[in-house]
Short mmCIF file of C-alpha atoms and ligand atoms in Angstrom, two decimals:
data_model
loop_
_atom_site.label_atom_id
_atom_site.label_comp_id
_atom_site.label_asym_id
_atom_site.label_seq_id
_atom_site.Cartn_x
_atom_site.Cartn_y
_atom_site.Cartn_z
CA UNK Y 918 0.00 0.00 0.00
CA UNK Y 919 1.69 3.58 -0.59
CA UNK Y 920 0.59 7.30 -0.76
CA UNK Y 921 2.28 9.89 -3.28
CA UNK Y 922 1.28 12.80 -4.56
CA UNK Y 923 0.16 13.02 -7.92
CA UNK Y 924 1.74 16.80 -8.43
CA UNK Y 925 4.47 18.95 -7.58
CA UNK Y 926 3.49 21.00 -4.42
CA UNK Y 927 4.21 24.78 -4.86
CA UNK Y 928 2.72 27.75 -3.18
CA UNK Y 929 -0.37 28.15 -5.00
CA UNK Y 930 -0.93 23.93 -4.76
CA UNK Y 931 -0.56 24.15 -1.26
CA UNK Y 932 -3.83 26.44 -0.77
CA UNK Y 933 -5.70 23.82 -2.87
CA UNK Y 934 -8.06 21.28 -0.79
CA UNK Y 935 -6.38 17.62 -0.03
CA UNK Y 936 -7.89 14.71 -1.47
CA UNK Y 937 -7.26 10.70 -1.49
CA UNK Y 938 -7.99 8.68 -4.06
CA UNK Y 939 -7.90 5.21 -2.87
CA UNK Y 940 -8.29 2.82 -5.77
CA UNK Y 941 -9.73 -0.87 -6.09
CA UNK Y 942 -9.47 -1.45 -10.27
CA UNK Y 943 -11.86 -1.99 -12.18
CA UNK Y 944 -12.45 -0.85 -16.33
CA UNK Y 945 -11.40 2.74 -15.24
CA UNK Y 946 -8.01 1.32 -14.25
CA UNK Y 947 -8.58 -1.11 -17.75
CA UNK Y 948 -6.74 -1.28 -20.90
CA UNK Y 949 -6.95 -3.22 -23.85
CA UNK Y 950 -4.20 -3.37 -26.76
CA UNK Y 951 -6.98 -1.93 -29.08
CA UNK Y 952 -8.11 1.40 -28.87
CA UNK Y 953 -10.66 0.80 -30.74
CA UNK Y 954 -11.95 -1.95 -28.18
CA UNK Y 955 -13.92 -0.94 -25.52
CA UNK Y 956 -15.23 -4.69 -24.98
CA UNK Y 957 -12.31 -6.76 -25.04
CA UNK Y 958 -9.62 -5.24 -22.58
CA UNK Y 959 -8.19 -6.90 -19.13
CA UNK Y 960 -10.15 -4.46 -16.00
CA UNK Y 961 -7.50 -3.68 -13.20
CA UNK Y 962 -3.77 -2.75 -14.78
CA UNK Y 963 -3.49 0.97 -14.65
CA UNK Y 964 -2.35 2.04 -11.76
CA UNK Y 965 -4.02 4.91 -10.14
CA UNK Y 966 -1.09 6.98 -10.02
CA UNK Y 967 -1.15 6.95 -13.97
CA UNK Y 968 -4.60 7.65 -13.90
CA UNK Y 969 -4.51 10.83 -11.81
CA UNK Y 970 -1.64 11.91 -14.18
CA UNK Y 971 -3.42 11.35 -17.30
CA UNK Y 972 -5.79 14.33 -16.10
CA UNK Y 973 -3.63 17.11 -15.33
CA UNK Y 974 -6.32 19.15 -14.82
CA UNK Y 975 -6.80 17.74 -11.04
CA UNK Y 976 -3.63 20.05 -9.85
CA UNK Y 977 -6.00 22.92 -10.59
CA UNK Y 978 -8.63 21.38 -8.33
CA UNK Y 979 -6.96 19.85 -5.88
CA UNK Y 980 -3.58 18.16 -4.20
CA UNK Y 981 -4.25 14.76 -4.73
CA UNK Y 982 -2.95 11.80 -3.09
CA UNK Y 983 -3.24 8.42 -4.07
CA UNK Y 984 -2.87 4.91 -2.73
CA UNK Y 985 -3.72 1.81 -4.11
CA UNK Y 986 -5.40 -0.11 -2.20
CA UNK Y 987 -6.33 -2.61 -4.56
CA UNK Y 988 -6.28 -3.75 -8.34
CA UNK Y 989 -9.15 -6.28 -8.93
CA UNK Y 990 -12.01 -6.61 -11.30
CA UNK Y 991 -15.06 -5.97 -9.42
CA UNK Y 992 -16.77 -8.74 -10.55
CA UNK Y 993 -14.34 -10.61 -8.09
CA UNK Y 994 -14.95 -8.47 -5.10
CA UNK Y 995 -14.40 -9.78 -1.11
CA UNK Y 996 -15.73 -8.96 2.07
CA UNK Y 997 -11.93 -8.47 3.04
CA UNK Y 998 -11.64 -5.69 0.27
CA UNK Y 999 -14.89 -4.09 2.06
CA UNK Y 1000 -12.92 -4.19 5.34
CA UNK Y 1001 -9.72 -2.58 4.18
CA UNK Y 1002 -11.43 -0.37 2.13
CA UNK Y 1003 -13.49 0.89 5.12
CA UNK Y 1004 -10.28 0.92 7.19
CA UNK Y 1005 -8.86 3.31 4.99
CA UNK Y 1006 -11.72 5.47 4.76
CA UNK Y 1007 -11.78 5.89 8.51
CA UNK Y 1008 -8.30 6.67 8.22
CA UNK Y 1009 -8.51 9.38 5.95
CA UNK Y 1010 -11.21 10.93 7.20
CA UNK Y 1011 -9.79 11.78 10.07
CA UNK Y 1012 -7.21 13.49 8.89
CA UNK Y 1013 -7.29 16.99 9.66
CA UNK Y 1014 -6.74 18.57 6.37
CA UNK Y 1015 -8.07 15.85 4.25
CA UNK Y 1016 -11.51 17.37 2.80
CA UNK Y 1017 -12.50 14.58 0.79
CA UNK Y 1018 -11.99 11.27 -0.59
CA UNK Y 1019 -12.18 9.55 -4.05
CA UNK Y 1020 -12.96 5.64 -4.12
CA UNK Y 1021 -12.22 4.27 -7.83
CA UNK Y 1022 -14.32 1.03 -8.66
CA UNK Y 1023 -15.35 -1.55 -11.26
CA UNK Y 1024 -18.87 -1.21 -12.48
CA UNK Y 1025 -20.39 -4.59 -12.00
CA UNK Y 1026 -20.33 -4.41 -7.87
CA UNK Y 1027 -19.85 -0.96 -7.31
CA UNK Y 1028 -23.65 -0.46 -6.15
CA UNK Y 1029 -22.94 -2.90 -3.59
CA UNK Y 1030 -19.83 -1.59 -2.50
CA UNK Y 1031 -21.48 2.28 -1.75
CA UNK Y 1032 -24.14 0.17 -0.25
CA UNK Y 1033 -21.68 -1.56 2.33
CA UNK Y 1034 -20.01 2.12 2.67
CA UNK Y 1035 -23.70 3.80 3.36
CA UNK Y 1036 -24.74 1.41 5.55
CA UNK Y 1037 -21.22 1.34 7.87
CA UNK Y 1038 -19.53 4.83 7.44
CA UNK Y 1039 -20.57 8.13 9.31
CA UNK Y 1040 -18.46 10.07 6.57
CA UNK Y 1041 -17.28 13.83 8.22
CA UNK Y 1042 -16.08 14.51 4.81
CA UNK Y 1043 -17.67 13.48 1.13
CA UNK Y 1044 -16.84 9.87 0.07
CA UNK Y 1045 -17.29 9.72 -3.69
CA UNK Y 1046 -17.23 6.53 -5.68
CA UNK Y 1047 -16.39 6.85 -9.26
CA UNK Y 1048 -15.52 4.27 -11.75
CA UNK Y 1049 -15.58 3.63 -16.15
CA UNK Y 1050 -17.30 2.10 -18.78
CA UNK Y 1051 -14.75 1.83 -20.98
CA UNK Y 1052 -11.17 1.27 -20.35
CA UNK Y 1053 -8.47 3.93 -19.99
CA UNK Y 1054 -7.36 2.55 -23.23
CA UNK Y 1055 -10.50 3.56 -25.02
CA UNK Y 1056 -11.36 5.87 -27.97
CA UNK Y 1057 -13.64 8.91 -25.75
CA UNK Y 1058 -12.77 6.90 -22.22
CA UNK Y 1059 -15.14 8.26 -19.96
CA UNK Y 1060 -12.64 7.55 -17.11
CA UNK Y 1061 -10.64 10.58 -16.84
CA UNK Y 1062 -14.00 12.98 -16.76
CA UNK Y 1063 -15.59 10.96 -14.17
CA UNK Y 1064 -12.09 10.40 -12.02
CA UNK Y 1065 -12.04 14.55 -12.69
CA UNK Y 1066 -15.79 15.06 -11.90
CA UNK Y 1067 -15.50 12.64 -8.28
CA UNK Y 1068 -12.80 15.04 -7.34
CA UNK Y 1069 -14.64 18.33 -7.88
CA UNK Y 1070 -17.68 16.54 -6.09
CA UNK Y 1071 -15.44 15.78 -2.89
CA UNK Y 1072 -14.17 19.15 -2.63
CA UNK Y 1073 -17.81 20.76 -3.30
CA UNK Y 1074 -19.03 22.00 0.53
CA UNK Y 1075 -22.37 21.30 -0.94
CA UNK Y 1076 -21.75 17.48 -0.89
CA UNK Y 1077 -20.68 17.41 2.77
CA UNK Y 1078 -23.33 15.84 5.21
CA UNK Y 1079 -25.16 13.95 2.46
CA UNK Y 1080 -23.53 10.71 2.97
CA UNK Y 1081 -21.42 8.18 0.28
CA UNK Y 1082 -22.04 9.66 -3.11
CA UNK Y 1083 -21.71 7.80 -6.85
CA UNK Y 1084 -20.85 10.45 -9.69
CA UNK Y 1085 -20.55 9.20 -13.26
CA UNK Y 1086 -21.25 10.76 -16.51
CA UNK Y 1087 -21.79 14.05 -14.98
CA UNK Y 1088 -24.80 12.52 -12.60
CA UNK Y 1089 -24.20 12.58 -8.84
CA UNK Y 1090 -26.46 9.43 -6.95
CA UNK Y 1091 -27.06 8.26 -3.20
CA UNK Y 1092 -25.23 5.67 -2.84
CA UNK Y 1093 -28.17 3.26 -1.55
CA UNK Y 1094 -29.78 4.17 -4.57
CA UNK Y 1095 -27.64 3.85 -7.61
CA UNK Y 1096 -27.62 0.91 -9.76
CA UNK Y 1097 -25.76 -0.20 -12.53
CA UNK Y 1098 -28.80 -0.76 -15.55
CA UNK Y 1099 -26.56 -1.50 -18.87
CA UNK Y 1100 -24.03 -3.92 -19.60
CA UNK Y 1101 -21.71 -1.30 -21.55
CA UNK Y 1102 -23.34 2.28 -22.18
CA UNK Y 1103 -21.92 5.32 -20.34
CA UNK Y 1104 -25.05 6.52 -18.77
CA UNK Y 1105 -25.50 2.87 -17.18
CA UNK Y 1106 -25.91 4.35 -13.91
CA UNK Y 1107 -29.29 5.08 -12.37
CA UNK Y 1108 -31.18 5.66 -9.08
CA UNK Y 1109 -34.45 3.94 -10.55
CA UNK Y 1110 -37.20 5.19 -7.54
CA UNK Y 1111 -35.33 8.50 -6.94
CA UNK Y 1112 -33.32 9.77 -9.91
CA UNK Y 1113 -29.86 11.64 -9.06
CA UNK Y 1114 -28.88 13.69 -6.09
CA UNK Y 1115 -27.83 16.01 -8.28
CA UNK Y 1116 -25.62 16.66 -11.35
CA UNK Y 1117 -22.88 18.91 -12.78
CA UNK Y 1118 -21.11 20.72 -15.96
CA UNK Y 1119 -17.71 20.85 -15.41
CA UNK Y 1120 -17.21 22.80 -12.05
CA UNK Y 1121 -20.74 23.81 -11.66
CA UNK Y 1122 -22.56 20.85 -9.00
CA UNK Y 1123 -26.14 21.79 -8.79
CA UNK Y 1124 -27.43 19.11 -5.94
CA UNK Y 1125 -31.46 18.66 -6.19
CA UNK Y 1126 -32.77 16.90 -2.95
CA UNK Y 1127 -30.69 15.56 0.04
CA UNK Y 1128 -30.61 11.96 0.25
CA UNK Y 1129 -32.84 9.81 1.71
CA UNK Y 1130 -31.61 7.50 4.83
CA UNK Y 1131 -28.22 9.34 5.37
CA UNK Y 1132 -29.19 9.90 8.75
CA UNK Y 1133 -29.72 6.46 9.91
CA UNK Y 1134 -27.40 4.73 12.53
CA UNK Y 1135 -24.42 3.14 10.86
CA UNK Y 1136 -23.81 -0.20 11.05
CA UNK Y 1137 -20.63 -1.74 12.17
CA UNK Y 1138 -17.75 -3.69 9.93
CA UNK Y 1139 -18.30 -7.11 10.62
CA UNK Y 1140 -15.32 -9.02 11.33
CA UNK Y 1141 -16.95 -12.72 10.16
CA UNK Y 1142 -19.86 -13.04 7.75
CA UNK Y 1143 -22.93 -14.41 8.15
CA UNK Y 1144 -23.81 -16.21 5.40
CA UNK Y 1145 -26.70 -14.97 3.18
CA UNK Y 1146 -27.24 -15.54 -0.29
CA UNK Y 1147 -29.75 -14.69 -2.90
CA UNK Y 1148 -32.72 -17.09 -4.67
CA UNK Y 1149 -34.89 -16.08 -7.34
CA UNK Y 1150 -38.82 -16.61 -7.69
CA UNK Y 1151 -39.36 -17.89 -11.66
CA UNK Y 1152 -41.58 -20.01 -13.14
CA UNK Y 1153 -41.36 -23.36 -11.92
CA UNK Y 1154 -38.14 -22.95 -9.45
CA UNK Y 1155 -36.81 -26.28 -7.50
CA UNK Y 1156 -36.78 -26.22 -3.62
CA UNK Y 1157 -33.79 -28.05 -3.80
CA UNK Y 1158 -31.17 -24.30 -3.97
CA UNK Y 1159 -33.04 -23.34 -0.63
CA UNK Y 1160 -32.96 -26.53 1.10
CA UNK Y 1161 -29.18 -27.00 0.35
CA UNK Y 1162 -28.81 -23.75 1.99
CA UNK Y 1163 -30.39 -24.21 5.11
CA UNK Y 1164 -28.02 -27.77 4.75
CA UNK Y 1165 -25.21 -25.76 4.57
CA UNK Y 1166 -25.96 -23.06 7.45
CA UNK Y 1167 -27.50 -20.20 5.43
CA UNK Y 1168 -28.08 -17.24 8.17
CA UNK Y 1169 -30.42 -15.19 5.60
CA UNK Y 1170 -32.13 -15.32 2.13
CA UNK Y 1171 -32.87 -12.87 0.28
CA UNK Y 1172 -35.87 -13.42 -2.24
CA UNK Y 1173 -35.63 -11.79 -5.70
CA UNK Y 1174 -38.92 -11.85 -6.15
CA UNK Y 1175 -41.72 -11.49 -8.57
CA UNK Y 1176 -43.52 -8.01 -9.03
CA UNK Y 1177 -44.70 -6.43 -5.75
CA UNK Y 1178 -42.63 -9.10 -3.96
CA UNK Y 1179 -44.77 -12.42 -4.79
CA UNK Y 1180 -42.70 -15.74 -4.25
CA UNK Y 1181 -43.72 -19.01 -6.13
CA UNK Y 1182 -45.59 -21.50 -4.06
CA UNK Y 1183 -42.88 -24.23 -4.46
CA UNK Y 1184 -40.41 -21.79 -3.12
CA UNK Y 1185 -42.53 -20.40 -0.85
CA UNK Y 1186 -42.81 -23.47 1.09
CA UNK Y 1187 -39.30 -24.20 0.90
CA UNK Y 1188 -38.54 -20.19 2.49
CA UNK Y 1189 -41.61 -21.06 5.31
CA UNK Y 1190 -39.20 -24.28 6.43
CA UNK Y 1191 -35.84 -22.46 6.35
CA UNK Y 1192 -37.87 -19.49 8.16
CA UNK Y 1193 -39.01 -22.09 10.74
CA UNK Y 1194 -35.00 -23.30 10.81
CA UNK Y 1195 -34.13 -19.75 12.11
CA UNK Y 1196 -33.70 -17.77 8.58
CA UNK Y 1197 -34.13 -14.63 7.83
CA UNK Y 1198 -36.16 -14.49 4.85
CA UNK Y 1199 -36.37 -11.43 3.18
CA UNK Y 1200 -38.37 -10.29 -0.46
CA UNK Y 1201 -36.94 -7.90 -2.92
CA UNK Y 1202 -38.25 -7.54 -6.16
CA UNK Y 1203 -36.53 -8.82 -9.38
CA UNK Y 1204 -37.94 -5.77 -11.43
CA UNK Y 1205 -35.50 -3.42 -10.63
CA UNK Y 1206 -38.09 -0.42 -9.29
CA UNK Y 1207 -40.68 -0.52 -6.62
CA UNK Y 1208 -41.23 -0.84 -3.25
CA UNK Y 1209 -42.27 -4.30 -2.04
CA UNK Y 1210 -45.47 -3.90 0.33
CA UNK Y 1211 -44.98 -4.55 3.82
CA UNK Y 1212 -47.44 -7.75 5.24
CA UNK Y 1213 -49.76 -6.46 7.57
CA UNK Y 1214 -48.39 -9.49 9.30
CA UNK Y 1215 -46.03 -11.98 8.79
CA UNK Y 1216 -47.53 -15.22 7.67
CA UNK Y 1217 -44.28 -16.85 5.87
CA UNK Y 1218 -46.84 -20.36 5.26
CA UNK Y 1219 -49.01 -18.00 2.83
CA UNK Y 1220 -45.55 -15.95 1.58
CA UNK Y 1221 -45.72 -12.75 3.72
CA UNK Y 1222 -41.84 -12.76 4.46
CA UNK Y 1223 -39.97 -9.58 5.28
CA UNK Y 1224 -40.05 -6.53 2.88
CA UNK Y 1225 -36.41 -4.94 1.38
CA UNK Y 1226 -38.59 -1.76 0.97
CA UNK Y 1227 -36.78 -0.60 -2.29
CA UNK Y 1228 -34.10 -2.23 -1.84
CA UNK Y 1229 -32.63 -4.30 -5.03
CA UNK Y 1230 -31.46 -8.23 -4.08
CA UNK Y 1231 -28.08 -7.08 -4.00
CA UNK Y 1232 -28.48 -3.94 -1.58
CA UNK Y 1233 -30.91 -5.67 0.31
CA UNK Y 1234 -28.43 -8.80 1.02
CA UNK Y 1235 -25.57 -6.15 2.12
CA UNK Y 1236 -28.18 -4.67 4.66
CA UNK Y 1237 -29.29 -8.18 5.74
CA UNK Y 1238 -25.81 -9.36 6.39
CA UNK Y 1239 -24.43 -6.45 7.99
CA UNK Y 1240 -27.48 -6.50 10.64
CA UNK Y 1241 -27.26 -9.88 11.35
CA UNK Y 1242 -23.52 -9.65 11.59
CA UNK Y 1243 -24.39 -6.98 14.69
CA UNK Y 1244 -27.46 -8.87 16.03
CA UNK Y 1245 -27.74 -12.08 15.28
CA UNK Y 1246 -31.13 -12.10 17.40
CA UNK Y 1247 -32.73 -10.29 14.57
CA UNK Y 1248 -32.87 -13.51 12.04
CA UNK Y 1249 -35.63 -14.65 14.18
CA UNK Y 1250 -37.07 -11.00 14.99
CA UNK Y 1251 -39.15 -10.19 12.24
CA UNK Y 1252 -40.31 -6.96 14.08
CA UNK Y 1253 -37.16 -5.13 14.47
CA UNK Y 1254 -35.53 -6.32 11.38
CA UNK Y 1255 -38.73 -4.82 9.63
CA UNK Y 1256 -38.05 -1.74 11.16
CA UNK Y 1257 -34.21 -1.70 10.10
CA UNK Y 1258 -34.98 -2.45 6.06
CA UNK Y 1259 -37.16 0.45 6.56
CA UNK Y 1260 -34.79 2.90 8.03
CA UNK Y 1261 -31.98 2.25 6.17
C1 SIN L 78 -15.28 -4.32 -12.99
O1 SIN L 78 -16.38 -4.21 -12.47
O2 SIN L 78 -14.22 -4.32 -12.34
C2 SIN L 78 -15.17 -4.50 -14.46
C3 SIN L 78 -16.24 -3.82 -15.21
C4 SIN L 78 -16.23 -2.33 -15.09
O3 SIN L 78 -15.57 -1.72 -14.27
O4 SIN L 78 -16.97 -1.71 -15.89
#
């Protein structure tokens, strides 16, 4: 692990704000031999240190430091990553002069890493996760603009006290409410039941709304993992995924369910056993927008398991296993786990 600076200091430097950029890989750290290719490449190579130097433009925004704290594809991404990662945020942010700090991510999990930083960091200075489509490589990579926009966002006093924050493509999400929606366009991030925070034009950041849930109680970093993993409600499913979970220890299930949070009958029975076993079953909806209703009361025999609220499978499972990491009580508490998908 190391911290440089990416630029000279000099007298007018030293008046600018500090920021960290502490990078994981992903495509914006990508290349490919092609620049024509923004498909085949090899996420994770670049690292960050060439990144912030490919945009000189930073030294007029900011001194920026950088450490690498990882280089891995997202798609490939650990619970020991999350720890470090929030071990270094904590760091940072309590340094006295630092006013902000840059997280650079692959696409495919970065919704569930701002999730995992939402849910456990109190964040006394902006936390900004940025990441690519395209590799660094790339004919128009949209990298360097969105490494360039994260920093402007960090050092913006508007973003301070509105929790982890996604910016890409000039949009600036919640981080409990961004998703990833396309497999390769540049606008392929979306907050699907609340739109963007906010957005910008080079250094003008025009914030709409405050987020929702930035207030809530953090969580803490577990140090083991409950196990909880993720089923889907289809036509004609098996019992035989949920069964061999419960076989193997499963703590929680999350349901990607149908519509407003309907399970199939087959399934349903199968969730109503492992419930009776001791696990928490929760419903999200496989749609990708919507709130799944609450149950007026839990009945998991006719399929009125917990709610995720808005929650997507993958959020909802970060927010499942984080709460039973704290309480484990709460896996047979359907009351005050309720009450915890719907505060946070
Ligand atoms: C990754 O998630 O690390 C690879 C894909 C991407 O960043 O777009």
């Amino acid at each position: 692990m190391s911290a440089s600076s990416s630029s000279e200091s000099s007298q007018s430097s030293q008046a600018l704000p500090r920021v960290v950029v502490l990078a994981t890989g992903g495509t914006i750290a990508g290349s490919s031999g092609s620049a024509a290719s923004s498909a085949q490449y090899q996420a994770a190579t670049v690292p960050v240190s060439h990144l912030v130097q490919a945009v000189p433009v930073l030294a007029d925004v900011a001194r920026v430091e950088t450490e690498q704290v990882a280089q891995v594809d997202s798609k490939d991404m650990m619970f020991s990553l999350w720890q470090q990662l929030a071990a270094r945020v904590t760091h940072w942010s309590l340094q006295p002069d630092v006013a902000g700090i840059v997280i650079t991510h692959g696409t495919d999990t970065l919704e569930e890493t701002a999730m995992f930083l939402h849910l456990t960091q109190a964040c006394p200075v902006p936390v900004v996760l940025t990441a690519a489509m395209r590799p660094s490589t790339s004919l128009s990579a949209d990298g360097p603009l969105n490494l360039l926009d994260a920093v402007r966002v960090a050092v913006s006093p508007e973003a301070r006290g509105r929790g982890v924050l996604v910016v890409l493509n000039q949009q600036i999400h919640a981080a409990r409410d961004v998703t990833k929606s396309h497999t390769s366009a540049v606008d392929a991030f979306v907050s699907p039941m609340t739109g963007p925070l906010g957005f910008m034009q080079d250094a003008y950041i025009r914030f709409a709304r405050a987020p929702a849930m930035s207030g809530a109680a953090r969580l803490p970093v577990p140090t083991t993992w409950p196990m909880v993993e993720i089923v889907a409600s289809y036509a004609q499913p098996g019992r035989a995924m949920v069964d061999a979970l419960v076989a193997a220890r499963v703590k929680g299930v999350v349901v990607a369910a149908t519509g407003n949070g309907s399970v199939h009958e087959t399934l349903s029975g199968a969730l109503a056993d492992a419930a009776d076993a001791g696990v928490a079953v929760v419903r999200s909806s496989r749609t990708g927008a919507g709130h799944v209703a609450i149950p007026a009361r839990m009945s998991p025999r006719a399929g009125a398991f917990l709610s995720a609220a808005d929650l997507n499978p993958y959020k909802a499972r970060v927010l499942l296993m984080l709460a039973l990491a704290a309480d484990p009580a709460l896996g047979t508490d359907a009351a005050r786990l309720q009450a915890l998908f719907a505060a946070h």
